[in-house]
PDB file of N, CA and C in Angstrom:
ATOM      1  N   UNK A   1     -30.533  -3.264 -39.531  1.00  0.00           N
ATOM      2  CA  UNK A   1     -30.669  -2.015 -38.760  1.00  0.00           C
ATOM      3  C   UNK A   1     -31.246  -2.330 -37.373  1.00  0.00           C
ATOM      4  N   UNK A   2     -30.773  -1.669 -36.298  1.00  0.00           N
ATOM      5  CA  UNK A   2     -30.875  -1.706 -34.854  1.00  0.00           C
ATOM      6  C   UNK A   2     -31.874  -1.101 -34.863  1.00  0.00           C
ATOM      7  N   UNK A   3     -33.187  -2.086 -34.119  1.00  0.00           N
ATOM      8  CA  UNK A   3     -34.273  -1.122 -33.808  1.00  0.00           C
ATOM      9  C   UNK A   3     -33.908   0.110 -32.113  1.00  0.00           C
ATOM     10  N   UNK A   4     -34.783   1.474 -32.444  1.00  0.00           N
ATOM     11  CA  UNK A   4     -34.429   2.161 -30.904  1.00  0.00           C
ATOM     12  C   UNK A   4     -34.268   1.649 -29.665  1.00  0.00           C
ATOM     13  N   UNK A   5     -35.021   1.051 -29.559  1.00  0.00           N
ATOM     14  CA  UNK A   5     -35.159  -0.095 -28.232  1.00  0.00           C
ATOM     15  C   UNK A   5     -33.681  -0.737 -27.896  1.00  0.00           C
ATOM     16  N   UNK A   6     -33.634  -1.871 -29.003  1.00  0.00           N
ATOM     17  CA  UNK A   6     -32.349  -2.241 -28.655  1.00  0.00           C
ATOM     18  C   UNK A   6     -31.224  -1.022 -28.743  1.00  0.00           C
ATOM     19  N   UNK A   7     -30.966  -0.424 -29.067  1.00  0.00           N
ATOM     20  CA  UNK A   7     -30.203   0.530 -29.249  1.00  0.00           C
ATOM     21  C   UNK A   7     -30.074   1.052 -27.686  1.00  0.00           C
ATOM     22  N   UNK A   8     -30.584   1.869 -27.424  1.00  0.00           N
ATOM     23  CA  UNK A   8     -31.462   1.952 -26.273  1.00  0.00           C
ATOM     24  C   UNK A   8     -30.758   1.043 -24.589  1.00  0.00           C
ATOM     25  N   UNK A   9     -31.256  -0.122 -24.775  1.00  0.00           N
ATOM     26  CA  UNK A   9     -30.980  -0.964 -23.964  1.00  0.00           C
ATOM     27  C   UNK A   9     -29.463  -1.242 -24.089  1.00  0.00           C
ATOM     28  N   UNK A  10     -28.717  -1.236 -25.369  1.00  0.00           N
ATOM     29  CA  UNK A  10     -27.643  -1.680 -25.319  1.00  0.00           C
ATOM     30  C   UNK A  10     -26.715  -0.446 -24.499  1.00  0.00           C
ATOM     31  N   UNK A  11     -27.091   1.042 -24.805  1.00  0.00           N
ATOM     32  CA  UNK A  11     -26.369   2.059 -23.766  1.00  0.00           C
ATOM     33  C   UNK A  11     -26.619   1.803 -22.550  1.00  0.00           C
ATOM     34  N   UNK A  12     -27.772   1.871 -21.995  1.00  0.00           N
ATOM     35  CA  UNK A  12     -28.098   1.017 -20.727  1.00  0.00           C
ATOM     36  C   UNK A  12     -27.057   0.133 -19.694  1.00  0.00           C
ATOM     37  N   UNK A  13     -27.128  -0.962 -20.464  1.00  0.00           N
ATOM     38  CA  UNK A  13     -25.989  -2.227 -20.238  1.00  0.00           C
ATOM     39  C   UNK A  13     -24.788  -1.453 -20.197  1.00  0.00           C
ATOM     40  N   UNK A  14     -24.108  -0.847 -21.427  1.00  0.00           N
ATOM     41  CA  UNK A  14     -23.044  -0.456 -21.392  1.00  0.00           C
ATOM     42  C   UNK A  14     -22.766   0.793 -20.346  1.00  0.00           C
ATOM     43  N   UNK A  15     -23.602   1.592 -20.288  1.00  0.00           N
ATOM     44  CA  UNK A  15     -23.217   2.521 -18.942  1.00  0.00           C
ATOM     45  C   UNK A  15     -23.283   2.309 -17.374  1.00  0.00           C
ATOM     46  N   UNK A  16     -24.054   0.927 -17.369  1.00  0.00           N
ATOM     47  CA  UNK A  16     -24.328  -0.048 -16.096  1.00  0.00           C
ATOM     48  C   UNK A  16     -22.931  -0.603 -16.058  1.00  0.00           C
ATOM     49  N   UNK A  17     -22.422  -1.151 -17.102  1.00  0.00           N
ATOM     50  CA  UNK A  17     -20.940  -1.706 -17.032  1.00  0.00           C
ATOM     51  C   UNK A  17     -20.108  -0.749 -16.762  1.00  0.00           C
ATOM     52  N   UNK A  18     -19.704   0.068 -17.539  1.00  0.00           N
ATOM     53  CA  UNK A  18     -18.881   1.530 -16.944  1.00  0.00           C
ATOM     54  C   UNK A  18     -18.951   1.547 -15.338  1.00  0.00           C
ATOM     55  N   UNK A  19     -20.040   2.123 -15.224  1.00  0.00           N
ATOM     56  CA  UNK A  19     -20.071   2.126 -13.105  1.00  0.00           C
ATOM     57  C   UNK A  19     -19.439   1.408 -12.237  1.00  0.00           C
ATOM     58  N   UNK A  20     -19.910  -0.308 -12.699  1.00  0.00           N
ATOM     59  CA  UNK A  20     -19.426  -1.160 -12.102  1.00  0.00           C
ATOM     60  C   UNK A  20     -18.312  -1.368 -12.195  1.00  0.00           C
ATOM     61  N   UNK A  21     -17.351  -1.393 -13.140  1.00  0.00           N
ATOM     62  CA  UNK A  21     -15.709  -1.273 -13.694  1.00  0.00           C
ATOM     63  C   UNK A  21     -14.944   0.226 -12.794  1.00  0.00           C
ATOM     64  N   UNK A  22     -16.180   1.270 -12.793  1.00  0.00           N
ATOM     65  CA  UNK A  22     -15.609   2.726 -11.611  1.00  0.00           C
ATOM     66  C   UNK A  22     -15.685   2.401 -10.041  1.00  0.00           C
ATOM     67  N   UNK A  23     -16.895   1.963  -9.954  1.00  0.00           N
ATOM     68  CA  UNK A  23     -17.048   1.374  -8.331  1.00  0.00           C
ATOM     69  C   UNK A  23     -15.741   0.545  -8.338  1.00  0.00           C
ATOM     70  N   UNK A  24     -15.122  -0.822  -9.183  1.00  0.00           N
ATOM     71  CA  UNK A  24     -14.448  -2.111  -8.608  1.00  0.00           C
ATOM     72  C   UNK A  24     -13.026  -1.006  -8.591  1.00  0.00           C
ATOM     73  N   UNK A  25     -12.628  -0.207  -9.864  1.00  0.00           N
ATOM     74  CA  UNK A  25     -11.793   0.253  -9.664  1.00  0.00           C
ATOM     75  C   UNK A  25     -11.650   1.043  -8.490  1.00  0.00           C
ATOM     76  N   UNK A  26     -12.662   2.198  -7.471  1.00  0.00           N
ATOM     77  CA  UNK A  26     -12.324   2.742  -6.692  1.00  0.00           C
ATOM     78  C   UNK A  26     -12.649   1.845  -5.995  1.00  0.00           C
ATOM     79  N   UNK A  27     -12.989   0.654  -5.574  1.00  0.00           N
ATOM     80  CA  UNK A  27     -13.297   0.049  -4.148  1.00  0.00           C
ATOM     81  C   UNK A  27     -11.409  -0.614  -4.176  1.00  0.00           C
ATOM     82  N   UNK A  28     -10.440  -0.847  -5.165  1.00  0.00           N
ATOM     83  CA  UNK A  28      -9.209  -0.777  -5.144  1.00  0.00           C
ATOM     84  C   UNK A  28      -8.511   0.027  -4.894  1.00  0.00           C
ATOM     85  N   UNK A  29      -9.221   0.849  -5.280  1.00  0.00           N
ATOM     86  CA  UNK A  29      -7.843   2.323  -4.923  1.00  0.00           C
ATOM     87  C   UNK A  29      -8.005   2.248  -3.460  1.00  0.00           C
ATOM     88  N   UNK A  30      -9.555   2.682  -2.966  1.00  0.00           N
ATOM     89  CA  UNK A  30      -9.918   2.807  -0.990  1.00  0.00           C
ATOM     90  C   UNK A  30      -9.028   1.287  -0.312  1.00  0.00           C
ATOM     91  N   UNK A  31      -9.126   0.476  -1.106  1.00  0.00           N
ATOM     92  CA  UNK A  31      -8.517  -1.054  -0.202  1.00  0.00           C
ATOM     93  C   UNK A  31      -6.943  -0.850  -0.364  1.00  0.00           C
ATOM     94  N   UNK A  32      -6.578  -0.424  -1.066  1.00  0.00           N
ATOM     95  CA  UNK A  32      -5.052   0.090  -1.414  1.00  0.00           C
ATOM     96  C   UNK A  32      -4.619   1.059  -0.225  1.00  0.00           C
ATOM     97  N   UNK A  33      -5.383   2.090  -0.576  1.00  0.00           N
ATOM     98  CA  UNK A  33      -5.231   3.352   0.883  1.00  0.00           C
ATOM     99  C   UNK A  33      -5.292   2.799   1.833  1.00  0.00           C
ATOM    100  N   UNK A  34      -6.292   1.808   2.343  1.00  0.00           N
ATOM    101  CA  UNK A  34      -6.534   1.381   3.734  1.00  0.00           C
ATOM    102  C   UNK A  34      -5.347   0.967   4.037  1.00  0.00           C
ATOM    103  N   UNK A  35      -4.795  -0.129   3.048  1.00  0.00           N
ATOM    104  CA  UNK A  35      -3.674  -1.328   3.256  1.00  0.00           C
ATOM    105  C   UNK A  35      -2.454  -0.478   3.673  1.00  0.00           C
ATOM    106  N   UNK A  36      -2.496   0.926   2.756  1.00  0.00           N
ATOM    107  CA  UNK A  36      -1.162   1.462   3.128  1.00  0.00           C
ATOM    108  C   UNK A  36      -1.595   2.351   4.562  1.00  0.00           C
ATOM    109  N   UNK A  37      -2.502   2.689   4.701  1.00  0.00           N
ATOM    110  CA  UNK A  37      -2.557   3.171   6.164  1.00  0.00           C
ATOM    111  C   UNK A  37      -2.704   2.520   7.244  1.00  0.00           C
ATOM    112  N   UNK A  38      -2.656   1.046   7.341  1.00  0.00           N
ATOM    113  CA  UNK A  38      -2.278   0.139   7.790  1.00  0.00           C
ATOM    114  C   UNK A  38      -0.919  -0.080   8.369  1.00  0.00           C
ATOM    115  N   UNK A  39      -0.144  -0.516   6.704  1.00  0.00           N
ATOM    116  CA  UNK A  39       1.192  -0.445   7.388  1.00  0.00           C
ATOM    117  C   UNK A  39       1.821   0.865   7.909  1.00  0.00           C
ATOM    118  N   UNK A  40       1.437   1.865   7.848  1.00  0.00           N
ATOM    119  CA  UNK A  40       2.105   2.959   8.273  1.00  0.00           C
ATOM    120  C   UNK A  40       1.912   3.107   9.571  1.00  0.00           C
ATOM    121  N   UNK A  41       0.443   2.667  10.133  1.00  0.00           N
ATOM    122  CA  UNK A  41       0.258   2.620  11.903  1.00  0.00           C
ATOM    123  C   UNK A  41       1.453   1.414  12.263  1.00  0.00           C
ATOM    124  N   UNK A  42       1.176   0.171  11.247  1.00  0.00           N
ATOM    125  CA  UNK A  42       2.196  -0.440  12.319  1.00  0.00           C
ATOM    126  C   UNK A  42       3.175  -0.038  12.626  1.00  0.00           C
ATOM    127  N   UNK A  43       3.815   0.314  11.244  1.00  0.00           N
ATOM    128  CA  UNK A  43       5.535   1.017  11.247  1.00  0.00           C
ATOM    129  C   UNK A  43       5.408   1.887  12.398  1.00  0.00           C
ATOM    130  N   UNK A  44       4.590   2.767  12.772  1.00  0.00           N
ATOM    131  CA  UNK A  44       4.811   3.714  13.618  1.00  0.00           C
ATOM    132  C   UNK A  44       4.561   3.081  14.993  1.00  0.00           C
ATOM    133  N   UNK A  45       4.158   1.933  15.311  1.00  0.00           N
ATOM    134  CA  UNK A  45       3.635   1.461  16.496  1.00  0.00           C
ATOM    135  C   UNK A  45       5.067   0.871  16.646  1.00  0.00           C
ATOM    136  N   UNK A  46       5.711  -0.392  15.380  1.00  0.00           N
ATOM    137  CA  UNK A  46       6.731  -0.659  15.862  1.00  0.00           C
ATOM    138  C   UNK A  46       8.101   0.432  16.234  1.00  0.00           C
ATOM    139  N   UNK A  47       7.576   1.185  15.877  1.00  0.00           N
ATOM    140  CA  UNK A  47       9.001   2.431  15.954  1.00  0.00           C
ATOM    141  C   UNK A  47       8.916   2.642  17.580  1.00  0.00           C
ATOM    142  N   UNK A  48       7.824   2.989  17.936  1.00  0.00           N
ATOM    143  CA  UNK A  48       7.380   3.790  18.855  1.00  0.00           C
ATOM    144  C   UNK A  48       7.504   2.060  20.348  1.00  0.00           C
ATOM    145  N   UNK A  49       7.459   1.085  19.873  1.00  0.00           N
ATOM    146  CA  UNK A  49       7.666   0.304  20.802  1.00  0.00           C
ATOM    147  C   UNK A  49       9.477  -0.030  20.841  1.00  0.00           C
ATOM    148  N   UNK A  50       9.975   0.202  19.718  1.00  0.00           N
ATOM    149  CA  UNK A  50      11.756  -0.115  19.871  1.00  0.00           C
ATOM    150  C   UNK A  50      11.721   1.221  20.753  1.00  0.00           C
ATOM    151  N   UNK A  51      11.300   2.561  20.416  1.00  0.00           N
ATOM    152  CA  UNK A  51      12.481   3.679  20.990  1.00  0.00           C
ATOM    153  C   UNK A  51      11.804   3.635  22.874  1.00  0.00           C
ATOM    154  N   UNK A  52      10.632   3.178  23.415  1.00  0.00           N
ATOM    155  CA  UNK A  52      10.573   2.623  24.416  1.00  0.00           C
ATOM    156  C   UNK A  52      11.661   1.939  24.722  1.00  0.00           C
ATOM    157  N   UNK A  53      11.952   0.722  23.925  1.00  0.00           N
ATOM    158  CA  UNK A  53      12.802  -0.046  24.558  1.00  0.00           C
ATOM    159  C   UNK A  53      13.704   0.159  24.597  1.00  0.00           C
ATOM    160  N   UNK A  54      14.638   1.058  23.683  1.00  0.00           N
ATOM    161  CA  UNK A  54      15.928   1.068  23.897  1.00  0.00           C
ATOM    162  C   UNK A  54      16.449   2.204  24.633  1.00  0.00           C
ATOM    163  N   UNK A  55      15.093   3.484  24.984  1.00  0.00           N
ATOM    164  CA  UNK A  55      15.071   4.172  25.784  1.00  0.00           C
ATOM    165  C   UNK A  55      15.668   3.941  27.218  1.00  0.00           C
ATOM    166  N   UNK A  56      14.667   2.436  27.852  1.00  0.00           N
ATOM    167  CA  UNK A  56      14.356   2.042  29.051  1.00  0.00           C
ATOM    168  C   UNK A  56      15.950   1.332  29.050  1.00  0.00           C
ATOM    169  N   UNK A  57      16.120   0.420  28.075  1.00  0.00           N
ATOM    170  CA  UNK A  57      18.245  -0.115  27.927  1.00  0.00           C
ATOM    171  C   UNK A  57      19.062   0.719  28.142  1.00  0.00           C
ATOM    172  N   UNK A  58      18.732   2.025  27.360  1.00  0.00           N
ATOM    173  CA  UNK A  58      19.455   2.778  27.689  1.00  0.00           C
ATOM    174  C   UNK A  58      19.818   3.449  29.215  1.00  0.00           C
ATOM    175  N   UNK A  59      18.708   3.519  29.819  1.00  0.00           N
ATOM    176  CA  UNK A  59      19.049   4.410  31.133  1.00  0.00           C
ATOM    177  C   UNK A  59      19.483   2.818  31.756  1.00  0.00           C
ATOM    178  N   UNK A  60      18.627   1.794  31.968  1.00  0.00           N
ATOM    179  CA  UNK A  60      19.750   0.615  32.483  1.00  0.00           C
ATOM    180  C   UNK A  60      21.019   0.765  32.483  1.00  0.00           C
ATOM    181  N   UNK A  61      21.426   0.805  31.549  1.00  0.00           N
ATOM    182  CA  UNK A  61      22.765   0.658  31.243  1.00  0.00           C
ATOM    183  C   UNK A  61      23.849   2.142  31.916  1.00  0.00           C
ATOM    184  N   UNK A  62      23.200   3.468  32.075  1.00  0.00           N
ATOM    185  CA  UNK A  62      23.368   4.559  32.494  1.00  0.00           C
ATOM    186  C   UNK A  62      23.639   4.270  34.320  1.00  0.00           C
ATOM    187  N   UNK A  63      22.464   3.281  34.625  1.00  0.00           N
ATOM    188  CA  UNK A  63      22.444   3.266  36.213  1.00  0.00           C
ATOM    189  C   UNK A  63      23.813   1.902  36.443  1.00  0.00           C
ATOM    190  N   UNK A  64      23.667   1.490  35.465  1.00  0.00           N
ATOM    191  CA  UNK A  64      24.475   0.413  35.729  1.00  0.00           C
ATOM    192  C   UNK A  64      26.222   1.111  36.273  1.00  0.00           C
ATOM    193  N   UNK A  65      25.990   1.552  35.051  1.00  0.00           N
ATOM    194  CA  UNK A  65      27.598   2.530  34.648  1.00  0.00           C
ATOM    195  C   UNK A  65      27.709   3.493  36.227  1.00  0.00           C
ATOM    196  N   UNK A  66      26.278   4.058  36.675  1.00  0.00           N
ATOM    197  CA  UNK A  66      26.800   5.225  37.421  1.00  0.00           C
ATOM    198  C   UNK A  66      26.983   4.160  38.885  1.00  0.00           C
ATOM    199  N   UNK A  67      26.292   3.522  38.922  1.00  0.00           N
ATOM    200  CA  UNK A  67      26.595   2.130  40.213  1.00  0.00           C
ATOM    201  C   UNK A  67      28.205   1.872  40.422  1.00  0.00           C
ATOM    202  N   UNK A  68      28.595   1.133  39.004  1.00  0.00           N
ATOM    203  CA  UNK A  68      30.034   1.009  38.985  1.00  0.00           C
ATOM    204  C   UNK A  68      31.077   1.967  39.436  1.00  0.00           C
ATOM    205  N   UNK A  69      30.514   3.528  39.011  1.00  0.00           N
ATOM    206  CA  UNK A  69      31.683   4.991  39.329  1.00  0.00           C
ATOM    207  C   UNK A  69      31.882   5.187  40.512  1.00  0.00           C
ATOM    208  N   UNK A  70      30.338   4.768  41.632  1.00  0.00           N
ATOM    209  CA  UNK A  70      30.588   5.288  42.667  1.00  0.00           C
ATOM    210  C   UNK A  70      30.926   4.181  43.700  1.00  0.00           C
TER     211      UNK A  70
END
């Protein structure tokens, strides 16, 4: 038979473990979120640097064309 004490101490431990297993799990979930809000700035940075560029090609190519008409 388990004296109170140990008894006791062993919930202790075991609800100290629980936490730490909730903290590691949410410090994964927040590093997960970060990671994906991460790539989503880049995606949007690289989006946002092509339609610059093909913006700026584009009218090139517009002045080029209207050079040639006249």
């Amino acid at each position: 038979m388990l004296n109170c004490r140990c008894l006791s101490h062993g919930l202790v431990l075991l609800t100290q473990l629980e936490s730490q297993q909730r903290n590691q799990q949410m410090n994964q979930l927040r590093n997960l979120h970060q990671s994906h809000l991460e790539t989503q700035r880049r995606t949007r940075q690289m989006n946002q640097l092509e339609n610059r560029h093909r913006s700026r090609h584009h009218h090139q190519m517009m002045n080029l064309m209207m050079k040639r008409l006249s």
